[in-house]
Amino acid sequence: MTQLTIALSKGRILEESLPLLGRLGLEPAGDIDRLLRVPSKDRNVSLLIIRPADVPTYVEYGAADLGIVGKDVLMEHGGSALYEPMDLGIARCRLSVAAKKEGPRPDGVRRLRVATKYPEITRRHFAEKGEQVEIIKLYGSMELAPLVGLADLIVDLVATGGTLKANGLVEIETITQVTSRLVVNKAAMKMKNAAIQNLLAQFAEVVGGKP
Ligand code: PRT
Ligand code: MG
């Protein structure tokens, strides 16, 4: 039988993927808190547990045949090297621009500084609007940046809006809606077509999407 490897990330995506995997008989058969490679209940499918931002890379290079990853990460990575056959509708949120309640511009002279984990998406967004901004790359806790004067704006994920609110920030613009997507390595799609199509059909059945 054809062996398939699926790359997943710890955290929200794993949590929201587990019920789907369970319905497909692919739940992890091992300690997902410690193991980085875990067999699934289906002996032909194994799971890799990696950082969210690494999922497109593993799938692009064929270290995993498939992956589950947020649209935010895919957009930042530049997803053209991967097939993206299905929206799983999980880990739903939006990518937004936010500022301090009092407004983004303290002095009106220098360029706005935007702190984000998503420099590419941010660059494209402001370029499309014809706005010159300075982008500051951060790896987390973007909400802190405006509070301490590191940035005027942030580009970050928002789900309930609770985190922004707690930090005295307001959402001023939505860049895109975000859900998690199933991605597939292009060579694997050819070489392991039957096994992958079969898996896609099963996913489609449980998420009500199209294969
Ligand atoms: O581990 P690593 O630091 O590399 O990644 P990570 O911490 O970003 O992982 P994780 O598990 O938090 O997020 C992985 C993916 O989940 C993201 O790439 C998104 O596709 C998706 N997702 C969905 C979210 C959220 N919803 C979300 N709300 N990722 C992050 N958040 C953050 C948000 O930025 C805010 O700071 O959660 C916080 C709470 O949001 P509110 O609005 O509900 O308060
Ligand atoms: Mg994290």
PDB file of N, CA and C in Angstrom, residues 2-4 59-60 62 64-66 81-86 182-201 210-211:
ATOM      1  N   THR A   2       0.389   2.284  -0.640  1.00  0.00           N
ATOM      2  CA  THR A   2       1.109   3.557  -0.677  1.00  0.00           C
ATOM      3  C   THR A   2       1.139   4.196   0.712  1.00  0.00           C
ATOM      4  N   GLN A   3       2.325   4.635   1.119  1.00  0.00           N
ATOM      5  CA  GLN A   3       2.460   5.318   2.409  1.00  0.00           C
ATOM      6  C   GLN A   3       2.273   6.816   2.216  1.00  0.00           C
ATOM      7  N   LEU A   4       1.516   7.435   3.088  1.00  0.00           N
ATOM      8  CA  LEU A   4       1.328   8.885   3.019  1.00  0.00           C
ATOM      9  C   LEU A   4       1.734   9.526   4.328  1.00  0.00           C
ATOM     10  N   VAL A  59       6.052  20.251   2.901  1.00  0.00           N
ATOM     11  CA  VAL A  59       5.225  19.710   1.811  1.00  0.00           C
ATOM     12  C   VAL A  59       5.848  20.062   0.456  1.00  0.00           C
ATOM     13  N   GLU A  60       6.362  21.279   0.344  1.00  0.00           N
ATOM     14  CA  GLU A  60       6.984  21.691  -0.913  1.00  0.00           C
ATOM     15  C   GLU A  60       8.137  20.761  -1.292  1.00  0.00           C
ATOM     16  N   GLY A  62       8.545  17.715  -0.293  1.00  0.00           N
ATOM     17  CA  GLY A  62       8.146  16.313  -0.334  1.00  0.00           C
ATOM     18  C   GLY A  62       8.498  15.523   0.907  1.00  0.00           C
ATOM     19  N   ALA A  64       6.768  15.763   3.467  1.00  0.00           N
ATOM     20  CA  ALA A  64       5.406  15.303   3.751  1.00  0.00           C
ATOM     21  C   ALA A  64       4.645  15.369   2.429  1.00  0.00           C
ATOM     22  N   ASP A  65       3.712  14.429   2.232  1.00  0.00           N
ATOM     23  CA  ASP A  65       2.926  14.436   0.991  1.00  0.00           C
ATOM     24  C   ASP A  65       1.812  15.471   1.073  1.00  0.00           C
ATOM     25  N   LEU A  66       1.264  15.604   2.268  1.00  0.00           N
ATOM     26  CA  LEU A  66       0.167  16.555   2.477  1.00  0.00           C
ATOM     27  C   LEU A  66       0.443  17.362   3.727  1.00  0.00           C
ATOM     28  N   ALA A  81       4.071  26.705  -5.119  1.00  0.00           N
ATOM     29  CA  ALA A  81       4.763  25.426  -5.277  1.00  0.00           C
ATOM     30  C   ALA A  81       3.936  24.257  -4.748  1.00  0.00           C
ATOM     31  N   LEU A  82       2.761  24.549  -4.242  1.00  0.00           N
ATOM     32  CA  LEU A  82       1.919  23.524  -3.627  1.00  0.00           C
ATOM     33  C   LEU A  82       0.542  23.509  -4.256  1.00  0.00           C
ATOM     34  N   TYR A  83      -0.104  22.356  -4.261  1.00  0.00           N
ATOM     35  CA  TYR A  83      -1.531  22.339  -4.557  1.00  0.00           C
ATOM     36  C   TYR A  83      -2.294  22.649  -3.279  1.00  0.00           C
ATOM     37  N   GLU A  84      -3.373  23.363  -3.437  1.00  0.00           N
ATOM     38  CA  GLU A  84      -4.211  23.701  -2.277  1.00  0.00           C
ATOM     39  C   GLU A  84      -5.636  23.274  -2.593  1.00  0.00           C
ATOM     40  N   PRO A  85      -5.904  21.964  -2.534  1.00  0.00           N
ATOM     41  CA  PRO A  85      -7.172  21.470  -3.062  1.00  0.00           C
ATOM     42  C   PRO A  85      -8.385  21.703  -2.159  1.00  0.00           C
ATOM     43  N   MET A  86      -8.174  22.003  -0.870  1.00  0.00           N
ATOM     44  CA  MET A  86      -9.363  22.039  -0.019  1.00  0.00           C
ATOM     45  C   MET A  86      -9.272  22.982   1.168  1.00  0.00           C
ATOM     46  N   LEU A 182      -5.926  22.197   3.247  1.00  0.00           N
ATOM     47  CA  LEU A 182      -5.174  20.996   2.952  1.00  0.00           C
ATOM     48  C   LEU A 182      -4.272  21.317   1.778  1.00  0.00           C
ATOM     49  N   VAL A 183      -2.973  21.052   1.923  1.00  0.00           N
ATOM     50  CA  VAL A 183      -2.042  21.275   0.806  1.00  0.00           C
ATOM     51  C   VAL A 183      -1.381  19.951   0.423  1.00  0.00           C
ATOM     52  N   VAL A 184      -0.980  19.862  -0.842  1.00  0.00           N
ATOM     53  CA  VAL A 184      -0.437  18.606  -1.365  1.00  0.00           C
ATOM     54  C   VAL A 184       0.826  18.886  -2.167  1.00  0.00           C
ATOM     55  N   ASN A 185       1.827  18.050  -1.970  1.00  0.00           N
ATOM     56  CA  ASN A 185       3.060  18.136  -2.759  1.00  0.00           C
ATOM     57  C   ASN A 185       2.755  17.788  -4.228  1.00  0.00           C
ATOM     58  N   LYS A 186       3.319  18.584  -5.138  1.00  0.00           N
ATOM     59  CA  LYS A 186       2.957  18.419  -6.556  1.00  0.00           C
ATOM     60  C   LYS A 186       3.425  17.090  -7.141  1.00  0.00           C
ATOM     61  N   ALA A 187       4.626  16.650  -6.779  1.00  0.00           N
ATOM     62  CA  ALA A 187       5.131  15.371  -7.305  1.00  0.00           C
ATOM     63  C   ALA A 187       4.330  14.216  -6.713  1.00  0.00           C
ATOM     64  N   ALA A 188       4.019  14.300  -5.418  1.00  0.00           N
ATOM     65  CA  ALA A 188       3.240  13.233  -4.769  1.00  0.00           C
ATOM     66  C   ALA A 188       1.863  13.113  -5.410  1.00  0.00           C
ATOM     67  N   MET A 189       1.306  14.251  -5.813  1.00  0.00           N
ATOM     68  CA  MET A 189      -0.020  14.229  -6.449  1.00  0.00           C
ATOM     69  C   MET A 189       0.020  13.371  -7.715  1.00  0.00           C
ATOM     70  N   LYS A 190       1.165  13.342  -8.393  1.00  0.00           N
ATOM     71  CA  LYS A 190       1.308  12.487  -9.589  1.00  0.00           C
ATOM     72  C   LYS A 190       1.635  11.050  -9.202  1.00  0.00           C
ATOM     73  N   MET A 191       2.686  10.905  -8.362  1.00  0.00           N
ATOM     74  CA  MET A 191       3.226   9.571  -8.067  1.00  0.00           C
ATOM     75  C   MET A 191       2.290   8.749  -7.184  1.00  0.00           C
ATOM     76  N   LYS A 192       1.564   9.420  -6.311  1.00  0.00           N
ATOM     77  CA  LYS A 192       0.697   8.702  -5.360  1.00  0.00           C
ATOM     78  C   LYS A 192      -0.750   9.115  -5.580  1.00  0.00           C
ATOM     79  N   ASN A 193      -1.090   9.347  -6.842  1.00  0.00           N
ATOM     80  CA  ASN A 193      -2.384   9.958  -7.161  1.00  0.00           C
ATOM     81  C   ASN A 193      -3.585   9.226  -6.571  1.00  0.00           C
ATOM     82  N   ALA A 194      -3.625   7.907  -6.731  1.00  0.00           N
ATOM     83  CA  ALA A 194      -4.804   7.160  -6.273  1.00  0.00           C
ATOM     84  C   ALA A 194      -4.984   7.305  -4.765  1.00  0.00           C
ATOM     85  N   ALA A 195      -3.875   7.143  -4.020  1.00  0.00           N
ATOM     86  CA  ALA A 195      -3.959   7.218  -2.557  1.00  0.00           C
ATOM     87  C   ALA A 195      -4.362   8.625  -2.116  1.00  0.00           C
ATOM     88  N   ILE A 196      -3.816   9.633  -2.776  1.00  0.00           N
ATOM     89  CA  ILE A 196      -4.125  11.011  -2.392  1.00  0.00           C
ATOM     90  C   ILE A 196      -5.569  11.374  -2.764  1.00  0.00           C
ATOM     91  N   GLN A 197      -5.992  10.991  -3.949  1.00  0.00           N
ATOM     92  CA  GLN A 197      -7.380  11.273  -4.343  1.00  0.00           C
ATOM     93  C   GLN A 197      -8.362  10.613  -3.379  1.00  0.00           C
ATOM     94  N   ASN A 198      -8.019   9.408  -2.988  1.00  0.00           N
ATOM     95  CA  ASN A 198      -8.871   8.679  -2.046  1.00  0.00           C
ATOM     96  C   ASN A 198      -8.964   9.427  -0.705  1.00  0.00           C
ATOM     97  N   LEU A 199      -7.803   9.915  -0.237  1.00  0.00           N
ATOM     98  CA  LEU A 199      -7.780  10.655   1.024  1.00  0.00           C
ATOM     99  C   LEU A 199      -8.538  11.982   0.885  1.00  0.00           C
ATOM    100  N   LEU A 200      -8.350  12.661  -0.249  1.00  0.00           N
ATOM    101  CA  LEU A 200      -9.053  13.936  -0.483  1.00  0.00           C
ATOM    102  C   LEU A 200     -10.562  13.720  -0.481  1.00  0.00           C
ATOM    103  N   ALA A 201     -10.998  12.632  -1.094  1.00  0.00           N
ATOM    104  CA  ALA A 201     -12.438  12.344  -1.138  1.00  0.00           C
ATOM    105  C   ALA A 201     -12.976  12.126   0.271  1.00  0.00           C
ATOM    106  N   LYS A 210     -15.234  20.243  -1.590  1.00  0.00           N
ATOM    107  CA  LYS A 210     -15.060  19.496  -2.851  1.00  0.00           C
ATOM    108  C   LYS A 210     -13.671  18.857  -2.889  1.00  0.00           C
ATOM    109  N   PRO A 211     -13.560  17.658  -3.456  1.00  0.00           N
ATOM    110  CA  PRO A 211     -12.251  17.019  -3.540  1.00  0.00           C
ATOM    111  C   PRO A 211     -11.367  17.696  -4.575  1.00  0.00           C
TER     112      PRO A 211
END
